[in-house]
C-alpha atoms as an extended CHARMM CRD file, in Angstrom:
* protein
*
       213  EXT
         1         1  MET       CA              3.0440000000     -176.1150000000       28.1070000000  PROA      1               0.0000000000
         2         2  ILE       CA              0.0050000000     -175.3190000000       25.8600000000  PROA      2               0.0000000000
         3         3  ARG       CA             -3.2270000000     -176.5160000000       25.6930000000  PROA      3               0.0000000000
         4         4  SER       CA             -6.4420000000     -176.1510000000       23.3480000000  PROA      4               0.0000000000
         5         5  THR       CA             -8.9220000000     -173.3730000000       24.0660000000  PROA      5               0.0000000000
         6         6  LEU       CA            -11.6640000000     -171.2490000000       22.3460000000  PROA      6               0.0000000000
         7         7  LEU       CA             -9.8410000000     -167.4760000000       21.5280000000  PROA      7               0.0000000000
         8         8  PHE       CA            -12.4590000000     -164.4600000000       22.0580000000  PROA      8               0.0000000000
         9         9  ALA       CA            -12.0790000000     -162.1970000000       19.3060000000  PROA      9               0.0000000000
        10        10  GLY       CA            -12.3530000000     -158.2580000000       19.5230000000  PROA      10              0.0000000000
        11        11  LEU       CA            -11.0350000000     -155.1970000000       22.3180000000  PROA      11              0.0000000000
        12        12  SER       CA            -14.2210000000     -154.9490000000       23.6800000000  PROA      12              0.0000000000
        13        13  LEU       CA            -15.4880000000     -156.2010000000       26.9210000000  PROA      13              0.0000000000
        14        14  GLY       CA            -18.4360000000     -159.4430000000       26.3290000000  PROA      14              0.0000000000
        15        15  LEU       CA            -16.8480000000     -160.5900000000       23.5030000000  PROA      15              0.0000000000
        16        16  GLY       CA            -18.0310000000     -163.4420000000       20.9140000000  PROA      16              0.0000000000
        17        17  LEU       CA            -15.9750000000     -166.6540000000       20.4710000000  PROA      17              0.0000000000
        18        18  ALA       CA            -14.4800000000     -166.3040000000       16.8770000000  PROA      18              0.0000000000
        19        19  GLN       CA            -12.0260000000     -169.7340000000       16.4070000000  PROA      19              0.0000000000
        20        20  ALA       CA            -10.2510000000     -172.5040000000       18.1080000000  PROA      20              0.0000000000
        21        21  ALA       CA             -6.7800000000     -171.0490000000       19.3810000000  PROA      21              0.0000000000
        22        22  THR       CA             -3.8920000000     -172.8830000000       21.2340000000  PROA      22              0.0000000000
        23        23  GLU       CA             -3.1840000000     -171.0470000000       24.6740000000  PROA      23              0.0000000000
        24        24  VAL       CA              0.3800000000     -171.0250000000       25.6630000000  PROA      24              0.0000000000
        25        25  LEU       CA              1.2960000000     -171.2160000000       29.4220000000  PROA      25              0.0000000000
        26        26  PRO       CA              3.4780000000     -169.0810000000       31.2400000000  PROA      26              0.0000000000
        27        27  THR       CA              5.7300000000     -170.6420000000       33.6080000000  PROA      27              0.0000000000
        28        28  SER       CA              6.1080000000     -167.8020000000       36.3810000000  PROA      28              0.0000000000
        29        29  TYR       CA              5.0590000000     -164.1830000000       35.9820000000  PROA      29              0.0000000000
        30        30  THR       CA              6.5590000000     -161.0040000000       38.2150000000  PROA      30              0.0000000000
        31        31  LEU       CA              4.8620000000     -157.6380000000       39.2300000000  PROA      31              0.0000000000
        32        32  ASP       CA              6.6750000000     -154.6960000000       39.3870000000  PROA      32              0.0000000000
        33        33  GLN       CA              4.3970000000     -153.0490000000       41.8940000000  PROA      33              0.0000000000
        34        34  ALA       CA              3.0070000000     -153.7900000000       45.0010000000  PROA      34              0.0000000000
        35        35  THR       CA             -0.9050000000     -154.6440000000       44.6670000000  PROA      35              0.0000000000
        36        36  SER       CA             -3.6710000000     -153.1800000000       47.0670000000  PROA      36              0.0000000000
        37        37  CYS       CA             -5.5910000000     -153.2330000000       49.7860000000  PROA      37              0.0000000000
        38        38  GLY       CA             -9.2360000000     -151.4180000000       49.9280000000  PROA      38              0.0000000000
        39        39  THR       CA            -12.5040000000     -152.3170000000       51.9900000000  PROA      39              0.0000000000
        40        40  TYR       CA            -10.8010000000     -156.0530000000       50.4080000000  PROA      40              0.0000000000
        41        41  CYS       CA             -7.2740000000     -156.5210000000       49.8600000000  PROA      41              0.0000000000
        42        42  TYR       CA             -6.5020000000     -157.7130000000       46.3900000000  PROA      42              0.0000000000
        43        43  HSD       CA             -3.1710000000     -159.2320000000       46.6860000000  PROA      43              0.0000000000
        44        44  ASP       CA             -1.9170000000     -161.8830000000       44.1890000000  PROA      44              0.0000000000
        45        45  GLY       CA             -0.2170000000     -165.3690000000       45.0750000000  PROA      45              0.0000000000
        46        46  GLY       CA              1.6620000000     -165.9960000000       42.0270000000  PROA      46              0.0000000000
        47        47  GLN       CA             -0.8280000000     -167.5280000000       40.7020000000  PROA      47              0.0000000000
        48        48  GLU       CA             -3.9060000000     -165.7570000000       40.1140000000  PROA      48              0.0000000000
        49        49  LEU       CA             -3.5810000000     -164.7180000000       36.7670000000  PROA      49              0.0000000000
        50        50  THR       CA             -2.1390000000     -167.8220000000       34.7080000000  PROA      50              0.0000000000
        51        51  ASP       CA             -4.2930000000     -170.9930000000       37.2130000000  PROA      51              0.0000000000
        52        52  GLY       CA             -7.3970000000     -171.1390000000       34.3340000000  PROA      52              0.0000000000
        53        53  ARG       CA             -9.9930000000     -170.1440000000       37.1770000000  PROA      53              0.0000000000
        54        54  TYR       CA            -11.8380000000     -167.2830000000       35.4260000000  PROA      54              0.0000000000
        55        55  GLY       CA            -13.4960000000     -165.2720000000       37.8610000000  PROA      55              0.0000000000
        56        56  VAL       CA            -16.9540000000     -162.8660000000       37.4740000000  PROA      56              0.0000000000
        57        57  ALA       CA            -17.4960000000     -159.4950000000       36.1340000000  PROA      57              0.0000000000
        58        58  GLY       CA            -18.2870000000     -157.6840000000       39.5110000000  PROA      58              0.0000000000
        59        59  TRP       CA            -15.6470000000     -156.9930000000       41.1780000000  PROA      59              0.0000000000
        60        60  ALA       CA            -17.5540000000     -156.9060000000       44.8320000000  PROA      60              0.0000000000
        61        61  ALA       CA            -19.4410000000     -160.7110000000       44.1440000000  PROA      61              0.0000000000
        62        62  ASP       CA            -19.1090000000     -163.0260000000       47.1900000000  PROA      62              0.0000000000
        63        63  LEU       CA            -17.7520000000     -159.5510000000       48.9360000000  PROA      63              0.0000000000
        64        64  GLY       CA            -14.1700000000     -160.4390000000       48.2840000000  PROA      64              0.0000000000
        65        65  ASN       CA            -14.7060000000     -164.5290000000       48.0860000000  PROA      65              0.0000000000
        66        66  GLY       CA            -14.7760000000     -167.2710000000       45.8840000000  PROA      66              0.0000000000
        67        67  PRO       CA            -14.7260000000     -165.7750000000       42.3780000000  PROA      67              0.0000000000
        68        68  ALA       CA            -14.4250000000     -162.3330000000       42.7020000000  PROA      68              0.0000000000
        69        69  ALA       CA            -10.8780000000     -163.6520000000       45.0270000000  PROA      69              0.0000000000
        70        70  GLU       CA             -9.7120000000     -164.1000000000       41.3410000000  PROA      70              0.0000000000
        71        71  TRP       CA             -8.9760000000     -160.1340000000       40.9690000000  PROA      71              0.0000000000
        72        72  VAL       CA             -5.7350000000     -158.7600000000       41.6370000000  PROA      72              0.0000000000
        73        73  GLY       CA             -5.6930000000     -154.9600000000       41.9820000000  PROA      73              0.0000000000
        74        74  TRP       CA             -4.0620000000     -151.5050000000       42.3090000000  PROA      74              0.0000000000
        75        75  SER       CA             -4.8110000000     -148.5750000000       43.0160000000  PROA      75              0.0000000000
        76        76  GLY       CA             -3.4710000000     -144.8760000000       42.8290000000  PROA      76              0.0000000000
        77        77  GLN       CA             -0.2210000000     -146.7990000000       40.4010000000  PROA      77              0.0000000000
        78        78  PRO       CA             -0.0120000000     -145.0350000000       36.9150000000  PROA      78              0.0000000000
        79        79  ILE       CA              2.0660000000     -147.9090000000       35.5920000000  PROA      79              0.0000000000
        80        80  VAL       CA              2.1200000000     -151.8210000000       36.4090000000  PROA      80              0.0000000000
        81        81  ASN       CA              4.1800000000     -154.0820000000       34.5770000000  PROA      81              0.0000000000
        82        82  ILE       CA              3.5790000000     -158.0280000000       34.6300000000  PROA      82              0.0000000000
        83        83  ASP       CA              6.4500000000     -159.8440000000       33.5560000000  PROA      83              0.0000000000
        84        84  PHE       CA              5.6840000000     -163.7290000000       32.1130000000  PROA      84              0.0000000000
        85        85  SER       CA              8.2910000000     -166.5630000000       31.7640000000  PROA      85              0.0000000000
        86        86  PHE       CA              7.8540000000     -169.1960000000       29.8630000000  PROA      86              0.0000000000
        87        87  ALA       CA              9.6290000000     -172.6600000000       29.2330000000  PROA      87              0.0000000000
        88        88  GLY       CA             11.7430000000     -171.7660000000       26.1050000000  PROA      88              0.0000000000
        89        89  PRO       CA             10.4840000000     -169.6160000000       23.4340000000  PROA      89              0.0000000000
        90        90  VAL       CA              6.9470000000     -169.6200000000       22.0990000000  PROA      90              0.0000000000
        91        91  ALA       CA              5.0340000000     -168.0280000000       19.4490000000  PROA      91              0.0000000000
        92        92  VAL       CA              2.5860000000     -165.6480000000       20.4640000000  PROA      92              0.0000000000
        93        93  ASP       CA              0.2880000000     -163.6600000000       18.3830000000  PROA      93              0.0000000000
        94        94  THR       CA             -2.9820000000     -162.8040000000       20.5010000000  PROA      94              0.0000000000
        95        95  VAL       CA             -2.6660000000     -161.5170000000       24.6200000000  PROA      95              0.0000000000
        96        96  ALA       CA             -6.0490000000     -161.4790000000       26.0210000000  PROA      96              0.0000000000
        97        97  PHE       CA             -6.2440000000     -159.4660000000       29.3390000000  PROA      97              0.0000000000
        98        98  GLY       CA             -9.3270000000     -160.2420000000       31.7080000000  PROA      98              0.0000000000
        99        99  THR       CA            -10.6430000000     -157.3160000000       33.4330000000  PROA      99              0.0000000000
       100       100  THR       CA            -13.3670000000     -154.8570000000       34.5570000000  PROA      100             0.0000000000
       101       101  GLN       CA            -15.2920000000     -151.4450000000       35.6060000000  PROA      101             0.0000000000
       102       102  ASN       CA            -17.6810000000     -150.2630000000       37.3290000000  PROA      102             0.0000000000
       103       103  ARG       CA            -17.2070000000     -146.5290000000       37.1600000000  PROA      103             0.0000000000
       104       104  VAL       CA            -14.6550000000     -144.3860000000       35.4780000000  PROA      104             0.0000000000
       105       105  ASP       CA            -13.8360000000     -142.8070000000       38.6570000000  PROA      105             0.0000000000
       106       106  ASP       CA            -13.6750000000     -145.6010000000       40.6880000000  PROA      106             0.0000000000
       107       107  VAL       CA            -12.6490000000     -149.4890000000       39.1280000000  PROA      107             0.0000000000
       108       108  VAL       CA            -11.9010000000     -148.6560000000       35.3330000000  PROA      108             0.0000000000
       109       109  LEU       CA            -10.3740000000     -150.1720000000       32.3340000000  PROA      109             0.0000000000
       110       110  PRO       CA             -6.2170000000     -149.4270000000       31.7250000000  PROA      110             0.0000000000
       111       111  SER       CA             -4.8170000000     -148.9790000000       28.5200000000  PROA      111             0.0000000000
       112       112  LEU       CA             -2.0030000000     -151.6390000000       27.4400000000  PROA      112             0.0000000000
       113       113  GLU       CA              1.1850000000     -152.5540000000       25.7840000000  PROA      113             0.0000000000
       114       114  VAL       CA              2.8040000000     -155.8550000000       25.3200000000  PROA      114             0.0000000000
       115       115  PHE       CA              6.5560000000     -156.1480000000       25.0170000000  PROA      115             0.0000000000
       116       116  ALA       CA              8.8000000000     -158.9080000000       23.9150000000  PROA      116             0.0000000000
       117       117  TRP       CA             12.4300000000     -159.7700000000       25.5760000000  PROA      117             0.0000000000
       118       118  VAL       CA             14.7200000000     -159.1720000000       22.0490000000  PROA      118             0.0000000000
       119       119  ALA       CA             18.5560000000     -159.3840000000       22.0130000000  PROA      119             0.0000000000
       120       120  GLY       CA             18.5110000000     -158.3450000000       25.8710000000  PROA      120             0.0000000000
       121       121  ALA       CA             15.7530000000     -155.7330000000       25.8110000000  PROA      121             0.0000000000
       122       122  TRP       CA             11.9350000000     -154.9770000000       26.1130000000  PROA      122             0.0000000000
       123       123  GLN       CA             10.5680000000     -154.2920000000       22.5810000000  PROA      123             0.0000000000
       124       124  SER       CA              7.3310000000     -153.1030000000       21.9540000000  PROA      124             0.0000000000
       125       125  VAL       CA              5.5260000000     -155.0870000000       19.6830000000  PROA      125             0.0000000000
       126       126  GLY       CA              1.6840000000     -153.6010000000       20.4430000000  PROA      126             0.0000000000
       127       127  THR       CA             -0.6390000000     -151.4790000000       22.1570000000  PROA      127             0.0000000000
       128       128  LEU       CA             -4.5150000000     -150.9320000000       22.9930000000  PROA      128             0.0000000000
       129       129  ASN       CA             -5.2570000000     -147.6680000000       24.2100000000  PROA      129             0.0000000000
       130       130  THR       CA             -8.6730000000     -147.8440000000       25.9590000000  PROA      130             0.0000000000
       131       131  PRO       CA            -10.7310000000     -144.3750000000       26.1340000000  PROA      131             0.0000000000
       132       132  GLU       CA            -12.9970000000     -144.0210000000       29.2900000000  PROA      132             0.0000000000
       133       133  ASP       CA            -16.2560000000     -144.7830000000       28.4170000000  PROA      133             0.0000000000
       134       134  SER       CA            -19.1990000000     -145.2030000000       30.9800000000  PROA      134             0.0000000000
       135       135  ALA       CA            -21.0250000000     -147.5200000000       28.5970000000  PROA      135             0.0000000000
       136       136  ARG       CA            -18.6300000000     -150.2300000000       29.6200000000  PROA      136             0.0000000000
       137       137  ASP       CA            -19.9820000000     -149.6920000000       33.4540000000  PROA      137             0.0000000000
       138       138  VAL       CA            -20.4430000000     -153.5110000000       35.5260000000  PROA      138             0.0000000000
       139       139  ASP       CA            -22.2670000000     -153.4760000000       38.5000000000  PROA      139             0.0000000000
       140       140  PRO       CA            -20.1540000000     -154.7850000000       40.9390000000  PROA      140             0.0000000000
       141       141  SER       CA            -22.4000000000     -157.6560000000       42.3070000000  PROA      141             0.0000000000
       142       142  ASN       CA            -22.7450000000     -159.0590000000       38.4740000000  PROA      142             0.0000000000
       143       143  THR       CA            -21.9570000000     -162.8930000000       38.5200000000  PROA      143             0.0000000000
       144       144  SER       CA            -21.8960000000     -162.7830000000       34.6930000000  PROA      144             0.0000000000
       145       145  ALA       CA            -18.3240000000     -163.9580000000       33.2600000000  PROA      145             0.0000000000
       146       146  HSD       CA            -15.5670000000     -160.9500000000       32.8710000000  PROA      146             0.0000000000
       147       147  GLY       CA            -14.6730000000     -159.6790000000       29.2870000000  PROA      147             0.0000000000
       148       148  PHE       CA            -11.3200000000     -159.5180000000       28.6310000000  PROA      148             0.0000000000
       149       149  LEU       CA             -9.2250000000     -156.4490000000       26.5070000000  PROA      149             0.0000000000
       150       150  THR       CA             -7.2940000000     -158.2390000000       24.0400000000  PROA      150             0.0000000000
       151       151  LEU       CA             -4.1860000000     -157.3720000000       21.5750000000  PROA      151             0.0000000000
       152       152  SER       CA             -3.5750000000     -159.5080000000       17.7580000000  PROA      152             0.0000000000
       153       153  GLY       CA             -0.8730000000     -160.1370000000       15.2460000000  PROA      153             0.0000000000
       154       154  LEU       CA              1.2530000000     -159.2050000000       17.5810000000  PROA      154             0.0000000000
       155       155  GLY       CA              4.1930000000     -161.9220000000       16.2510000000  PROA      155             0.0000000000
       156       156  ILE       CA              5.9550000000     -162.7700000000       19.1060000000  PROA      156             0.0000000000
       157       157  VAL       CA              8.6980000000     -165.3090000000       19.6870000000  PROA      157             0.0000000000
       158       158  SER       CA             10.1720000000     -164.9700000000       22.6250000000  PROA      158             0.0000000000
       159       159  ASP       CA             10.6110000000     -166.8850000000       26.1590000000  PROA      159             0.0000000000
       160       160  ARG       CA              9.4680000000     -163.5510000000       28.1650000000  PROA      160             0.0000000000
       161       161  ILE       CA              6.3600000000     -161.2870000000       27.7790000000  PROA      161             0.0000000000
       162       162  ARG       CA              5.5010000000     -157.9900000000       29.4270000000  PROA      162             0.0000000000
       163       163  VAL       CA              2.1750000000     -156.7270000000       29.5870000000  PROA      163             0.0000000000
       164       164  GLN       CA              2.0000000000     -153.4120000000       30.7180000000  PROA      164             0.0000000000
       165       165  ALA       CA             -1.1360000000     -151.6410000000       31.9670000000  PROA      165             0.0000000000
       166       166  ARG       CA             -1.3860000000     -147.8280000000       32.2910000000  PROA      166             0.0000000000
       167       167  PHE       CA             -4.2610000000     -146.8430000000       34.8470000000  PROA      167             0.0000000000
       168       168  SER       CA             -6.6030000000     -143.7330000000       33.6700000000  PROA      168             0.0000000000
       169       169  SER       CA             -6.4760000000     -140.6180000000       35.5280000000  PROA      169             0.0000000000
       170       170  ASP       CA             -9.5890000000     -140.6600000000       37.0100000000  PROA      170             0.0000000000
       171       171  GLY       CA            -10.5480000000     -144.2110000000       38.0760000000  PROA      171             0.0000000000
       172       172  PRO       CA             -8.0250000000     -144.7460000000       41.1620000000  PROA      172             0.0000000000
       173       173  TRP       CA             -8.2890000000     -148.6180000000       40.7650000000  PROA      173             0.0000000000
       174       174  THR       CA             -7.6600000000     -151.3370000000       38.1060000000  PROA      174             0.0000000000
       175       175  PHE       CA             -8.5060000000     -155.1110000000       38.4050000000  PROA      175             0.0000000000
       176       176  VAL       CA             -6.8380000000     -158.0820000000       36.4740000000  PROA      176             0.0000000000
       177       177  ASP       CA             -7.9030000000     -161.4900000000       36.4190000000  PROA      177             0.0000000000
       178       178  GLU       CA             -6.3120000000     -164.2320000000       34.0090000000  PROA      178             0.0000000000
       179       179  VAL       CA             -4.0840000000     -163.0870000000       31.4720000000  PROA      179             0.0000000000
       180       180  ASP       CA             -3.9180000000     -165.8030000000       28.2610000000  PROA      180             0.0000000000
       181       181  PHE       CA             -1.6190000000     -166.1210000000       25.6910000000  PROA      181             0.0000000000
       182       182  TYR       CA             -2.6210000000     -167.3660000000       22.3290000000  PROA      182             0.0000000000
       183       183  ALA       CA             -0.4970000000     -168.7960000000       19.2620000000  PROA      183             0.0000000000
       184       184  PRO       CA             -1.0170000000     -167.9830000000       15.7520000000  PROA      184             0.0000000000
       185       185  VAL       CA             -3.8590000000     -169.7700000000       14.1250000000  PROA      185             0.0000000000
       186       186  PRO       CA             -2.5870000000     -172.0080000000       11.5330000000  PROA      186             0.0000000000
       187       187  GLU       CA             -4.2320000000     -170.7040000000        7.9140000000  PROA      187             0.0000000000
       188       188  ALA       CA             -5.6670000000     -174.0540000000        6.1790000000  PROA      188             0.0000000000
       189       189  SER       CA             -3.5750000000     -175.8400000000        3.8360000000  PROA      189             0.0000000000
       190       190  ALA       CA             -3.9160000000     -176.2680000000        0.0210000000  PROA      190             0.0000000000
       191       191  GLY       CA             -4.3270000000     -179.2590000000        0.3940000000  PROA      191             0.0000000000
       192       192  GLY       CA             -7.3110000000     -178.8310000000        3.2790000000  PROA      192             0.0000000000
       193       193  MET       CA             -9.0230000000     -176.2350000000        0.7670000000  PROA      193             0.0000000000
       194       194  ALA       CA             -8.5450000000     -178.4060000000       -2.3270000000  PROA      194             0.0000000000
       195       195  LEU       CA            -10.5690000000     -180.9560000000       -0.2770000000  PROA      195             0.0000000000
       196       196  ALA       CA            -13.3420000000     -178.4170000000        1.1610000000  PROA      196             0.0000000000
       197       197  SER       CA            -13.7240000000     -177.9410000000       -2.2830000000  PROA      197             0.0000000000
       198       198  LEU       CA            -14.2710000000     -181.4140000000       -4.0340000000  PROA      198             0.0000000000
       199       199  PRO       CA            -18.1620000000     -180.9810000000       -2.6090000000  PROA      199             0.0000000000
       200       200  LEU       CA            -18.6830000000     -177.6800000000       -4.8090000000  PROA      200             0.0000000000
       201       201  VAL       CA            -17.4090000000     -179.7280000000       -7.7870000000  PROA      201             0.0000000000
       202       202  TRP       CA            -19.6180000000     -183.2350000000       -7.3200000000  PROA      202             0.0000000000
       203       203  ALA       CA            -22.3130000000     -180.3480000000       -7.0670000000  PROA      203             0.0000000000
       204       204  ALA       CA            -21.4780000000     -178.5250000000      -10.2090000000  PROA      204             0.0000000000
       205       205  SER       CA            -21.0160000000     -181.3600000000      -11.9590000000  PROA      205             0.0000000000
       206       206  ARG       CA            -24.1450000000     -183.0190000000      -11.1340000000  PROA      206             0.0000000000
       207       207  CYS       CA            -26.2450000000     -179.7300000000      -11.9310000000  PROA      207             0.0000000000
       208       208  ARG       CA            -24.1000000000     -180.0950000000      -15.5490000000  PROA      208             0.0000000000
       209       209  LYS       CA            -25.7280000000     -183.4840000000      -15.5950000000  PROA      209             0.0000000000
       210       210  ARG       CA            -29.2210000000     -182.4220000000      -15.0430000000  PROA      210             0.0000000000
       211       211  ARG       CA            -28.9740000000     -179.5310000000      -17.6980000000  PROA      211             0.0000000000
       212       212  HSD       CA            -27.5430000000     -182.1710000000      -20.1870000000  PROA      212             0.0000000000
       213       213  SER       CA            -30.6800000000     -184.3940000000      -19.6420000000  PROA      213             0.0000000000
């Protein structure tokens, strides 16, 4: 199943819109580590990461209810694998990982590695190392949209994709909301480029006529 959406570009939080892209929707996913509880519990019901409901940037907004309930979280887990299954082989160029940070010693952004299931084994196709940086802190009560960490140019064709989150040694918590997958954006066809150039040719012709007259 696919749907058309707008793709966020870049690898920092608070990103601008780049261009239209096609989102590819998984049929299911599994976690290899149990989610955690603190003041609130951040468990996953099997659809929070792919249901199209985007929470807010502050993990404590609404005290764990409403949009904040979108967060799935782990504490003290150095590596978590999230394995996504698709209805069949799909082409995926970009993975966007919705997350947030409030302090590098509390809730902190993870580093990511993406794998594709190829010939019966997981094959690494992209890595994003996220250095600790307090400039990325967001107030826990912030109700603006959360940001994404993105990896592009992955060139995946597979029916299974693994997103591995590696946690900081300082911050005990990492949260994730939506994980989105995008197909490659088609390049403009030669015919489309020719049509686009027609107004320029017409304008140049008019300029030549004016000079001659």
